[in-house]
Amino acid sequence: AGCTIRAFAWHPHTSKFAVALLDDSIRVYNANSATIPTLKHRLQRNVAAMAWKPLCASILAVACQSCVLVWHLDPTSLSTRPSSGCAQVLSYPGHSPVTSLAWAPSGELLLSASPVDTAMLVWDVSTENCVQLQWFGGGGVTYLAWSPDGSKVLAATPSAVFRVWEAQMWTCERWPTIKGRCQTGCWSPDGSRLLFTVLGESVIYSLSFSEYRGEMQGQVGGSKTASIVADLSETTFETLYGEERIGGEVHSMVWDPSGERLAVIIRGNPDVPESPTVIAVFRTRNSPVFELLPCGFLRGERGAQPQLLAFHPCFKKGALLTVCWSTGKISHIPFFFVSAQIPCFSPGRSPVAAMASASVREQPLFSEL
Amino acid sequence: ILDSFNDLYTSYVIFCILLMSVVILVISVFNVEFYAVVPSIPCSRLALIGKIIHPQQVLHSLVHAVMGMLVAWCAAVMTKGKFQFLAVPCTCSESLDDAVPQMCLNEYHLFFLLSGAFMGYSYSLLYLVNNMNYLPFPIIQQYKYLRFRRSVPLLIKHSCVESLYLVRNFCVAYYFFGYVPRVWISTTMDLHIDSKLHLLDTLTGLLDLSLLYHAWLCGVFLLITWYIAWLLFKIYATETHHFPVQPTFAEETDQCLPKILNSNPPLIIKFLALQDLMLLSQYSPVRRQEVFSLSQPGGHPHNWTAISKECLSLLNDLTQRLITQQEAAAANGRAKQPSGELKISPQTPGAIVTEDMSFQLQRSNVIPRAPMPSLVKSSLLPLKMSPGSDIGTPFSSPVSNCKVGVLDLNSPWHGSVQSPHVMRRGPKLWTSHSDLQMNGSHQESFPVLSVARAGSEAVQPSFIYTWLQNKQEQIKSFLSKRVLIMYFFSKHPEASIQAVFSDAQMHIWALEGLSHLVASSFTEDQFGVVQTTLPAILNTLLTLQEVVDRHFKLPHVSSKPPRISGSLVDTSYKTLRFALRASLKTALYRITTVFGEHLNAVQVSTEHKKRLQQFLEYKE
């Protein structure tokens, strides 16, 4: 609310991203080219989410009010207004508004979900066939996240239940939470750990899954209970500018694709008006044991609240966090470190640094456990 | 309610239930006999009519009509009431003081039986027209019960609506033709027509609500049971079957995946094997290890060789087919050419270029056309020669030939050169199947012949042959002016495009399986068995991609058929070509994303290298 940017999506392989604005247009920015195509379509209203198709040059799926639009853009074209003919309309009766989308990491299937529809749709985009995945209880789907190894899908519902589906035979496990609905979640790169937060609680939960092997057909393999890995309730920090109280509920959370950095938007105490919304960055490691260590905080300009977070999918020198602020600015914050994982291949160019300046205050914090 | 339960135990009902299970059995037998994994798409109206009057189809319709009548009879008998018997005592017999009351025809019963037969026949017709014998494979795997449960509500709704339409159609038919069976039955069985009751082939007779309701209900019941039988058959037939990659017992050798792919099994087995390949390449590290393993004494990668050879030959097959189709389409629009013209192709240094001649089929007199890129020809030819080479190392020859086939792109071929091959085709007003076959077979034999010949010689066709060709062309042009003939013979463009891609599901799975295996071989292949075949795989994929891209530029190919959501019948065979194009691109991107810059070290032709670079930069 109160932000001109509705949705943001990085391309999974190149330095290209799409930004959905309040006027229902989408702009595609490319680090390698100066043209900025603007995408408009008469069915593109109330864009809620966007996702680029993996293993493809430029196919963008957009979740709109009444349908899902799949734009087939020409990656080498220099036109600034691709025609509406490039967009494929995927609609299904009763499935609107569409608010979450997720592509399978192997690039073939698209999942679309709506909070009012109790069925998730699995689309085969090229043939426009869809399969409905129905379940009972819990309402629609508010948040979708596909694990990077392609084996599991998190589907959060508006009630105090979320489901984890396994993507081979499409069976699911139900996880009732205690207090509220699952607000946000993110997967580790190998799909073995799910970090999620619950509305109304200021903790981060972790759920581990057994390693996926092909013989385990039809089982999600989740552990029995989730464990708390981080407590983000309010604490007071001594800073150069005096005492600061930081902490509260989590608004959204993203995990860097190498599994090394976790960024969390923490909404301050709603009762206290000056309580800031900050981004907390944690250093994480998933193997051999899971480790979560606080790394620092990010704050924008005065009066700017962070709204959307995204990590660049293949930043070779560490991690690149993109923040969309409520003032309409988008800033890219690099974290330079040597990653322990095998780097993924991408064209040998580093992306353009910050588009707008952001004041970053980093305070290294370590706590001994 | 107690009464109806009591009724259930009467012998009538049990007999009827037995009879209906027999009906379902017969229907299922027909489902099994008639299924097809590759839909047969009639390309012209004549082909459609031919399909309908085919004796197999006639048998299918007859049996379904009889089954429909049986079901209707069972339903009528179980309902009791006025439908139960064919002959009932007449109501107007009091006036005639006979000792034996006369038997009249119960027209309601007759109406019921005939409506059952009509519904059976319509079901059979719809089965044919909608290609219901086609088995679509699902896009995601699910347990059978879930698939069944998911389809049932739609099935019930569809049956209700369709039954309504069928009852309406039958009423119209009975209104016009109802007197025929009535008169026939009453004369043969010596029954009188009851003059008190309304005759059913009048409007007042037909607007009997209870009659219509009962007919509709019977139709719903019939359709639901038959559709459920069809649905269950589909679900069970397309279930994934696990084929072992490495046979553990000697008896299983015939069932293992590489063997099945290489032999020529019935099409459904091949489909299931390819589907299993696709699934194992994505989800099963253990079975992937078996694919990448070496044989025990000797160290040959038999499994990988067999699997990749089969996939690549499938893809090459498709490439050939598409090229043939494209050339047929290109030659279609040519004006009539004088048949005496012939030019000898110039001799160019290097026998390689003469091999290219076999693929030039365009005459540029009318419209100058860009030559088919030489990479297509050069990459197809070595692979064509591989069937002749020994099976043991099928990939060494293509690799070495590819090196030979890297020729300069500015080939000395110019537009004015024609090959003797072009002579035989002649201009066409439409393509007929025999022409395509002839051209296809010529193409396949020609490269082998041209390699054998040192240089290309001009072949002078005999005079009689040209005279026959002329006559044939004249007859064809005369017939084409008759509108009625053209109405039946003209090929529906959308249908003929679908027919080319009708078995593309196999190729889609081959692409996905192959690309997933290659991508996972980057980390899992311990012996490097995939690396030696990488040039051949990349060649095939890039060639196919080029041909598919060119095919999509033809008219009608890139337009999507209108999608009807919520229909029971699966029409996914109509959009298979889009799925093929998308999965081909995804397969290439999968390989380039995993290998990245390392792909530059693989030996491919320069043209292919340029395209690979486009893929690496995500510009394709």
mmCIF file of C-alpha atoms in Angstrom, chain A residues 19-340:
data_model
loop_
_atom_site.group_PDB
_atom_site.id
_atom_site.type_symbol
_atom_site.label_atom_id
_atom_site.label_comp_id
_atom_site.label_asym_id
_atom_site.label_seq_id
_atom_site.Cartn_x
_atom_site.Cartn_y
_atom_site.Cartn_z
ATOM 1 C CA VAL A 19 8.805 -3.853 -12.677
ATOM 2 C CA ALA A 20 5.019 -3.638 -12.484
ATOM 3 C CA LEU A 21 3.769 -0.150 -11.762
ATOM 4 C CA LEU A 22 0.578 1.151 -10.264
ATOM 5 C CA ASP A 23 -0.884 2.068 -13.641
ATOM 6 C CA ASP A 24 -0.842 -1.603 -14.693
ATOM 7 C CA SER A 25 2.055 -1.254 -17.045
ATOM 8 C CA ILE A 26 5.193 -3.324 -16.825
ATOM 9 C CA ARG A 27 8.645 -2.080 -17.662
ATOM 10 C CA VAL A 28 11.530 -4.349 -18.489
ATOM 11 C CA TYR A 29 14.975 -3.000 -17.686
ATOM 12 C CA ASN A 30 18.016 -4.662 -19.159
ATOM 13 C CA ALA A 31 21.556 -4.051 -18.068
ATOM 14 C CA ASN A 32 22.828 -4.679 -21.563
ATOM 15 C CA SER A 33 20.498 -2.506 -23.550
ATOM 16 C CA ALA A 34 19.122 0.982 -23.330
ATOM 17 C CA THR A 35 15.611 0.271 -24.567
ATOM 18 C CA ILE A 36 12.986 -0.155 -21.904
ATOM 19 C CA PRO A 37 10.004 -2.023 -23.312
ATOM 20 C CA THR A 38 6.713 -1.156 -21.710
ATOM 21 C CA LEU A 39 4.095 -3.874 -21.666
ATOM 22 C CA LYS A 40 0.446 -2.968 -21.681
ATOM 23 C CA HIS A 41 -2.603 -5.072 -22.330
ATOM 24 C CA ARG A 42 -6.284 -4.478 -21.823
ATOM 25 C CA LEU A 43 -6.540 -7.533 -19.569
ATOM 26 C CA GLN A 44 -3.542 -6.506 -17.526
ATOM 27 C CA ARG A 45 -5.250 -5.007 -14.521
ATOM 28 C CA ASN A 46 -4.328 -5.203 -10.861
ATOM 29 C CA VAL A 47 -1.062 -6.958 -11.424
ATOM 30 C CA ALA A 48 -0.200 -8.853 -8.291
ATOM 31 C CA ALA A 49 2.812 -10.929 -9.217
ATOM 32 C CA MET A 50 5.233 -11.567 -12.034
ATOM 33 C CA ALA A 51 7.612 -14.374 -12.798
ATOM 34 C CA TRP A 52 10.106 -14.963 -15.580
ATOM 35 C CA LYS A 53 10.174 -18.388 -17.116
ATOM 36 C CA PRO A 54 13.376 -20.239 -16.227
ATOM 37 C CA LEU A 55 15.510 -21.681 -19.025
ATOM 38 C CA CYS A 56 14.208 -19.141 -21.480
ATOM 39 C CA ALA A 57 15.284 -15.861 -22.954
ATOM 40 C CA SER A 58 12.287 -13.708 -22.214
ATOM 41 C CA ILE A 59 8.925 -15.106 -21.347
ATOM 42 C CA LEU A 60 7.201 -13.302 -18.515
ATOM 43 C CA ALA A 61 4.101 -14.513 -16.711
ATOM 44 C CA VAL A 62 1.939 -11.826 -15.126
ATOM 45 C CA ALA A 63 -0.823 -12.476 -12.606
ATOM 46 C CA CYS A 64 -3.712 -10.170 -13.406
ATOM 47 C CA GLN A 65 -7.198 -9.637 -12.146
ATOM 48 C CA SER A 66 -8.962 -12.103 -14.374
ATOM 49 C CA CYS A 67 -6.299 -14.208 -16.007
ATOM 50 C CA VAL A 68 -2.635 -14.957 -16.324
ATOM 51 C CA LEU A 69 -0.865 -13.167 -19.150
ATOM 52 C CA VAL A 70 2.236 -14.762 -20.593
ATOM 53 C CA TRP A 71 4.296 -12.301 -22.588
ATOM 54 C CA HIS A 72 6.568 -13.747 -25.271
ATOM 55 C CA LEU A 73 9.085 -10.984 -25.781
ATOM 56 C CA ASP A 74 11.776 -10.909 -28.374
ATOM 57 C CA PRO A 75 15.050 -10.587 -26.506
ATOM 58 C CA THR A 76 16.798 -8.793 -29.327
ATOM 59 C CA SER A 77 14.069 -6.399 -30.329
ATOM 60 C CA LEU A 78 14.464 -2.688 -29.790
ATOM 61 C CA SER A 79 10.819 -1.791 -29.704
ATOM 62 C CA THR A 80 9.520 0.034 -26.680
ATOM 63 C CA ARG A 81 5.926 -1.084 -26.971
ATOM 64 C CA PRO A 82 5.569 -4.783 -27.736
ATOM 65 C CA SER A 83 2.174 -5.411 -29.211
ATOM 66 C CA SER A 84 -0.600 -7.121 -27.296
ATOM 67 C CA GLY A 85 -0.309 -9.981 -29.729
ATOM 68 C CA CYS A 86 2.798 -11.170 -27.916
ATOM 69 C CA ALA A 87 0.745 -11.930 -24.839
ATOM 70 C CA GLN A 88 -0.899 -15.269 -24.335
ATOM 71 C CA VAL A 89 -3.992 -15.247 -22.160
ATOM 72 C CA LEU A 90 -4.473 -18.143 -19.777
ATOM 73 C CA SER A 91 -7.808 -17.971 -18.084
ATOM 74 C CA TYR A 92 -9.949 -20.422 -16.248
ATOM 75 C CA PRO A 93 -13.472 -19.796 -15.027
ATOM 76 C CA GLY A 94 -13.597 -19.037 -11.363
ATOM 77 C CA HIS A 95 -9.886 -18.465 -11.030
ATOM 78 C CA SER A 96 -9.614 -14.759 -10.419
ATOM 79 C CA PRO A 97 -8.012 -12.605 -9.071
ATOM 80 C CA VAL A 98 -4.765 -14.416 -9.602
ATOM 81 C CA THR A 99 -2.289 -13.298 -6.980
ATOM 82 C CA SER A 100 0.585 -15.737 -7.006
ATOM 83 C CA LEU A 101 2.589 -17.436 -9.694
ATOM 84 C CA ALA A 102 5.450 -19.869 -9.663
ATOM 85 C CA TRP A 103 7.320 -21.465 -12.548
ATOM 86 C CA ALA A 104 8.818 -24.895 -12.170
ATOM 87 C CA PRO A 105 12.606 -24.550 -12.115
ATOM 88 C CA SER A 106 12.824 -27.014 -14.997
ATOM 89 C CA GLY A 107 10.810 -24.553 -16.998
ATOM 90 C CA GLU A 108 7.822 -26.532 -18.141
ATOM 91 C CA LEU A 109 4.955 -25.893 -15.781
ATOM 92 C CA LEU A 110 3.422 -22.746 -14.358
ATOM 93 C CA LEU A 111 1.483 -22.753 -11.129
ATOM 94 C CA SER A 112 -1.118 -20.098 -10.590
ATOM 95 C CA ALA A 113 -3.162 -19.544 -7.486
ATOM 96 C CA SER A 114 -5.880 -17.248 -6.268
ATOM 97 C CA PRO A 115 -7.059 -16.610 -2.716
ATOM 98 C CA VAL A 116 -10.681 -17.257 -3.627
ATOM 99 C CA ASP A 117 -10.136 -20.466 -5.534
ATOM 100 C CA THR A 118 -9.485 -23.621 -3.568
ATOM 101 C CA ALA A 119 -7.769 -25.192 -6.516
ATOM 102 C CA MET A 120 -4.282 -24.425 -7.731
ATOM 103 C CA LEU A 121 -3.870 -24.598 -11.459
ATOM 104 C CA VAL A 122 -0.925 -26.301 -13.074
ATOM 105 C CA TRP A 123 -0.563 -24.901 -16.576
ATOM 106 C CA ASP A 124 1.263 -26.328 -19.526
ATOM 107 C CA VAL A 125 1.721 -22.952 -21.127
ATOM 108 C CA SER A 126 2.424 -23.934 -24.698
ATOM 109 C CA THR A 127 -0.661 -26.080 -25.089
ATOM 110 C CA GLU A 128 -2.763 -23.986 -22.690
ATOM 111 C CA ASN A 129 -3.856 -27.097 -20.838
ATOM 112 C CA CYS A 130 -4.329 -26.916 -17.137
ATOM 113 C CA VAL A 131 -4.838 -29.373 -14.361
ATOM 114 C CA GLN A 132 -6.643 -28.411 -11.217
ATOM 115 C CA LEU A 133 -5.205 -29.451 -7.904
ATOM 116 C CA GLN A 134 -8.015 -29.409 -5.435
ATOM 117 C CA TRP A 135 -7.862 -29.648 -1.723
ATOM 118 C CA PHE A 136 -10.371 -29.263 1.030
ATOM 119 C CA GLY A 137 -10.210 -26.813 3.847
ATOM 120 C CA GLY A 138 -8.293 -23.642 4.239
ATOM 121 C CA GLY A 139 -9.489 -21.443 1.442
ATOM 122 C CA GLY A 140 -7.428 -20.300 -1.488
ATOM 123 C CA VAL A 141 -3.712 -19.709 -1.743
ATOM 124 C CA THR A 142 -2.037 -16.520 -0.641
ATOM 125 C CA TYR A 143 1.607 -17.355 -1.231
ATOM 126 C CA LEU A 144 3.343 -19.778 -3.558
ATOM 127 C CA ALA A 145 6.987 -20.727 -3.529
ATOM 128 C CA TRP A 146 8.628 -23.471 -5.546
ATOM 129 C CA SER A 147 11.840 -24.902 -4.148
ATOM 130 C CA PRO A 148 14.881 -24.211 -6.358
ATOM 131 C CA ASP A 149 15.585 -27.895 -6.927
ATOM 132 C CA GLY A 150 12.084 -28.375 -8.310
ATOM 133 C CA SER A 151 10.894 -30.925 -5.814
ATOM 134 C CA LYS A 152 8.469 -29.103 -3.517
ATOM 135 C CA VAL A 153 5.987 -26.262 -3.532
ATOM 136 C CA LEU A 154 4.849 -24.222 -0.546
ATOM 137 C CA ALA A 155 1.253 -23.033 -0.721
ATOM 138 C CA ALA A 156 0.081 -20.800 2.122
ATOM 139 C CA THR A 157 -3.619 -20.302 2.700
ATOM 140 C CA PRO A 158 -5.495 -17.466 4.415
ATOM 141 C CA SER A 159 -6.299 -19.732 7.349
ATOM 142 C CA ALA A 160 -3.891 -21.189 9.878
ATOM 143 C CA VAL A 161 -2.793 -23.968 7.605
ATOM 144 C CA PHE A 162 -0.219 -24.223 4.891
ATOM 145 C CA ARG A 163 0.553 -27.066 2.551
ATOM 146 C CA VAL A 164 3.731 -28.377 1.082
ATOM 147 C CA TRP A 165 3.258 -30.253 -2.184
ATOM 148 C CA GLU A 166 5.781 -32.546 -3.732
ATOM 149 C CA ALA A 167 6.113 -31.964 -7.412
ATOM 150 C CA GLN A 168 6.426 -35.467 -8.753
ATOM 151 C CA MET A 169 3.107 -37.089 -7.926
ATOM 152 C CA TRP A 170 1.477 -33.937 -6.532
ATOM 153 C CA THR A 171 0.534 -35.094 -3.082
ATOM 154 C CA CYS A 172 0.621 -32.694 -0.197
ATOM 155 C CA GLU A 173 1.235 -32.454 3.511
ATOM 156 C CA ARG A 174 -0.798 -30.227 5.724
ATOM 157 C CA TRP A 175 0.910 -28.103 8.346
ATOM 158 C CA PRO A 176 -1.349 -26.366 10.812
ATOM 159 C CA THR A 177 0.228 -23.373 12.458
ATOM 160 C CA ILE A 178 -0.850 -22.340 15.884
ATOM 161 C CA LYS A 179 -1.572 -18.690 15.724
ATOM 162 C CA GLY A 180 -2.118 -17.310 12.294
ATOM 163 C CA ARG A 181 -1.563 -17.824 8.630
ATOM 164 C CA CYS A 182 1.781 -18.368 7.075
ATOM 165 C CA GLN A 183 2.917 -14.964 5.977
ATOM 166 C CA THR A 184 5.917 -15.768 3.858
ATOM 167 C CA GLY A 185 8.367 -18.557 3.226
ATOM 168 C CA CYS A 186 11.530 -19.326 1.381
ATOM 169 C CA TRP A 187 13.408 -22.467 0.440
ATOM 170 C CA SER A 188 17.032 -23.357 0.699
ATOM 171 C CA PRO A 189 18.762 -23.909 -2.667
ATOM 172 C CA ASP A 190 18.713 -27.687 -2.364
ATOM 173 C CA GLY A 191 15.093 -27.814 -1.252
ATOM 174 C CA SER A 192 15.823 -29.430 2.084
ATOM 175 C CA ARG A 193 14.836 -26.573 4.358
ATOM 176 C CA LEU A 194 11.917 -24.220 4.462
ATOM 177 C CA LEU A 195 12.044 -21.039 6.491
ATOM 178 C CA PHE A 196 8.689 -19.473 7.135
ATOM 179 C CA THR A 197 7.025 -16.893 9.331
ATOM 180 C CA VAL A 198 3.556 -16.688 10.763
ATOM 181 C CA LEU A 199 1.410 -13.600 10.903
ATOM 182 C CA GLY A 200 1.338 -12.238 14.407
ATOM 183 C CA GLU A 201 4.553 -13.842 15.547
ATOM 184 C CA SER A 202 7.989 -12.367 15.329
ATOM 185 C CA VAL A 203 9.952 -15.541 14.912
ATOM 186 C CA ILE A 204 11.358 -17.421 11.968
ATOM 187 C CA TYR A 205 10.516 -21.102 11.839
ATOM 188 C CA SER A 206 12.475 -23.738 10.038
ATOM 189 C CA LEU A 207 11.146 -26.979 8.644
ATOM 190 C CA SER A 208 13.502 -29.536 7.298
ATOM 191 C CA PHE A 209 12.722 -32.115 4.639
ATOM 192 C CA SER A 210 14.507 -35.335 3.938
ATOM 193 C CA GLU A 211 16.725 -35.300 0.921
ATOM 194 C CA TYR A 212 14.841 -35.944 -2.232
ATOM 195 C CA ARG A 213 15.538 -39.209 -3.918
ATOM 196 C CA GLY A 214 13.522 -40.517 -6.783
ATOM 197 C CA GLU A 215 12.424 -43.627 -4.993
ATOM 198 C CA MET A 216 10.313 -41.730 -2.524
ATOM 199 C CA GLN A 217 7.354 -41.327 -4.739
ATOM 200 C CA GLY A 218 4.438 -39.549 -3.289
ATOM 201 C CA GLN A 219 5.972 -38.504 -0.045
ATOM 202 C CA VAL A 220 6.882 -34.997 0.857
ATOM 203 C CA GLY A 221 9.181 -36.158 3.624
ATOM 204 C CA GLY A 222 8.856 -33.271 6.011
ATOM 205 C CA SER A 223 9.944 -33.527 9.602
ATOM 206 C CA LYS A 224 7.404 -33.719 12.354
ATOM 207 C CA THR A 225 7.633 -30.240 13.767
ATOM 208 C CA ALA A 226 9.095 -26.942 12.842
ATOM 209 C CA SER A 227 11.758 -25.404 15.005
ATOM 210 C CA ILE A 228 12.324 -21.779 15.775
ATOM 211 C CA VAL A 229 15.590 -20.507 14.435
ATOM 212 C CA ALA A 230 15.407 -16.793 14.969
ATOM 213 C CA ASP A 231 13.600 -14.543 17.366
ATOM 214 C CA LEU A 232 12.988 -11.128 15.963
ATOM 215 C CA SER A 233 11.110 -9.515 18.777
ATOM 216 C CA GLU A 234 11.995 -6.012 19.754
ATOM 217 C CA THR A 235 15.342 -5.327 21.180
ATOM 218 C CA THR A 236 17.206 -2.160 21.826
ATOM 219 C CA PHE A 237 20.401 -1.397 20.023
ATOM 220 C CA GLU A 238 22.959 1.167 20.954
ATOM 221 C CA THR A 239 23.855 3.109 17.843
ATOM 222 C CA LEU A 240 25.816 6.210 17.134
ATOM 223 C CA TYR A 241 22.583 8.160 17.065
ATOM 224 C CA GLY A 242 21.256 6.889 20.342
ATOM 225 C CA GLU A 243 19.104 4.024 21.344
ATOM 226 C CA GLU A 244 17.016 2.305 18.742
ATOM 227 C CA ARG A 245 14.318 -0.283 19.154
ATOM 228 C CA ILE A 246 14.220 -2.647 16.253
ATOM 229 C CA GLY A 247 12.156 -5.775 15.945
ATOM 230 C CA GLY A 248 8.673 -7.065 15.298
ATOM 231 C CA GLU A 249 6.749 -9.059 12.787
ATOM 232 C CA VAL A 250 8.162 -10.200 9.532
ATOM 233 C CA HIS A 251 6.632 -8.783 6.393
ATOM 234 C CA SER A 252 8.599 -10.658 3.761
ATOM 235 C CA MET A 253 11.676 -12.774 3.513
ATOM 236 C CA VAL A 254 14.004 -13.778 0.712
ATOM 237 C CA TRP A 255 16.907 -16.152 0.597
ATOM 238 C CA ASP A 256 19.803 -15.600 -1.739
ATOM 239 C CA PRO A 257 20.141 -18.369 -4.381
ATOM 240 C CA SER A 258 23.524 -19.427 -3.095
ATOM 241 C CA GLY A 259 22.036 -19.953 0.331
ATOM 242 C CA GLU A 260 24.378 -17.539 2.057
ATOM 243 C CA ARG A 261 22.290 -14.480 2.849
ATOM 244 C CA LEU A 262 18.762 -14.100 4.137
ATOM 245 C CA ALA A 263 17.023 -10.730 3.995
ATOM 246 C CA VAL A 264 13.951 -10.037 6.106
ATOM 247 C CA ILE A 265 11.687 -6.983 6.243
ATOM 248 C CA ILE A 266 10.811 -6.441 9.884
ATOM 249 C CA ARG A 267 7.881 -4.249 10.555
ATOM 250 C CA GLY A 268 8.254 -2.318 13.709
ATOM 251 C CA ASN A 269 5.776 -2.149 16.510
ATOM 252 C CA PRO A 270 2.517 -0.792 15.068
ATOM 253 C CA ASP A 271 1.647 0.916 18.321
ATOM 254 C CA VAL A 272 4.708 3.092 18.246
ATOM 255 C CA PRO A 273 4.526 5.439 15.265
ATOM 256 C CA GLU A 274 8.242 6.073 14.914
ATOM 257 C CA SER A 275 9.070 2.425 14.987
ATOM 258 C CA PRO A 276 10.951 1.854 11.774
ATOM 259 C CA THR A 277 10.600 -0.819 9.181
ATOM 260 C CA VAL A 278 14.052 -2.171 8.605
ATOM 261 C CA ILE A 279 15.630 -4.899 6.573
ATOM 262 C CA ALA A 280 17.648 -7.345 8.586
ATOM 263 C CA VAL A 281 20.282 -9.390 6.813
ATOM 264 C CA PHE A 282 21.428 -12.729 8.148
ATOM 265 C CA ARG A 283 24.312 -14.880 7.165
ATOM 266 C CA THR A 284 23.178 -18.449 6.638
ATOM 267 C CA ARG A 285 24.549 -21.806 5.814
ATOM 268 C CA ASN A 286 22.614 -24.958 5.125
ATOM 269 C CA SER A 287 25.184 -27.730 5.094
ATOM 270 C CA PRO A 288 26.551 -29.499 7.069
ATOM 271 C CA VAL A 289 24.414 -27.865 9.731
ATOM 272 C CA PHE A 290 22.000 -25.057 9.477
ATOM 273 C CA GLU A 291 23.352 -21.773 10.745
ATOM 274 C CA LEU A 292 21.713 -18.395 10.937
ATOM 275 C CA LEU A 293 23.757 -15.462 12.139
ATOM 276 C CA PRO A 294 22.728 -11.809 12.128
ATOM 277 C CA CYS A 295 24.757 -9.762 9.750
ATOM 278 C CA GLY A 296 23.402 -6.252 9.695
ATOM 279 C CA PHE A 297 20.532 -3.902 9.025
ATOM 280 C CA LEU A 298 19.565 -1.875 6.015
ATOM 281 C CA ARG A 299 17.622 1.298 6.135
ATOM 282 C CA GLY A 300 16.645 3.590 3.314
ATOM 283 C CA GLU A 301 16.132 7.278 3.116
ATOM 284 C CA ARG A 302 14.064 9.053 5.657
ATOM 285 C CA GLY A 303 10.443 8.148 5.236
ATOM 286 C CA ALA A 304 11.046 5.350 2.792
ATOM 287 C CA GLN A 305 9.678 1.986 3.787
ATOM 288 C CA PRO A 306 10.940 -1.134 2.084
ATOM 289 C CA GLN A 307 8.160 -2.936 0.258
ATOM 290 C CA LEU A 308 9.601 -5.624 -1.970
ATOM 291 C CA LEU A 309 12.794 -7.630 -1.775
ATOM 292 C CA ALA A 310 14.495 -9.787 -4.331
ATOM 293 C CA PHE A 311 17.907 -11.313 -4.710
ATOM 294 C CA HIS A 312 19.592 -11.390 -8.094
ATOM 295 C CA PRO A 313 19.487 -15.025 -9.244
ATOM 296 C CA CYS A 314 23.035 -15.229 -10.480
ATOM 297 C CA PHE A 315 25.322 -12.622 -9.069
ATOM 298 C CA LYS A 316 28.754 -14.065 -9.356
ATOM 299 C CA LYS A 317 30.540 -12.024 -6.736
ATOM 300 C CA GLY A 318 28.319 -12.810 -3.791
ATOM 301 C CA ALA A 319 24.731 -11.630 -3.541
ATOM 302 C CA LEU A 320 22.828 -8.654 -4.858
ATOM 303 C CA LEU A 321 19.756 -7.577 -2.975
ATOM 304 C CA THR A 322 17.214 -5.410 -4.731
ATOM 305 C CA VAL A 323 14.877 -3.364 -2.579
ATOM 306 C CA CYS A 324 11.809 -1.511 -3.830
ATOM 307 C CA TRP A 325 11.024 1.369 -1.515
ATOM 308 C CA SER A 326 7.668 3.007 -0.923
ATOM 309 C CA THR A 327 8.963 6.204 -2.499
ATOM 310 C CA GLY A 328 9.204 4.413 -5.826
ATOM 311 C CA LYS A 329 12.955 4.011 -5.801
ATOM 312 C CA ILE A 330 14.660 0.734 -6.513
ATOM 313 C CA SER A 331 18.073 0.173 -5.041
ATOM 314 C CA HIS A 332 20.532 -2.650 -5.494
ATOM 315 C CA ILE A 333 22.747 -3.491 -2.596
ATOM 316 C CA PRO A 334 25.682 -5.784 -3.266
ATOM 317 C CA PHE A 335 27.174 -8.129 -0.766
ATOM 318 C CA PHE A 336 30.616 -9.219 -1.774
ATOM 319 C CA PHE A 337 31.797 -12.508 -0.436
ATOM 320 C CA VAL A 338 33.253 -15.741 -1.662
ATOM 321 C CA SER A 339 30.537 -18.300 -1.946
ATOM 322 C CA ALA A 340 31.084 -21.860 -0.890
#
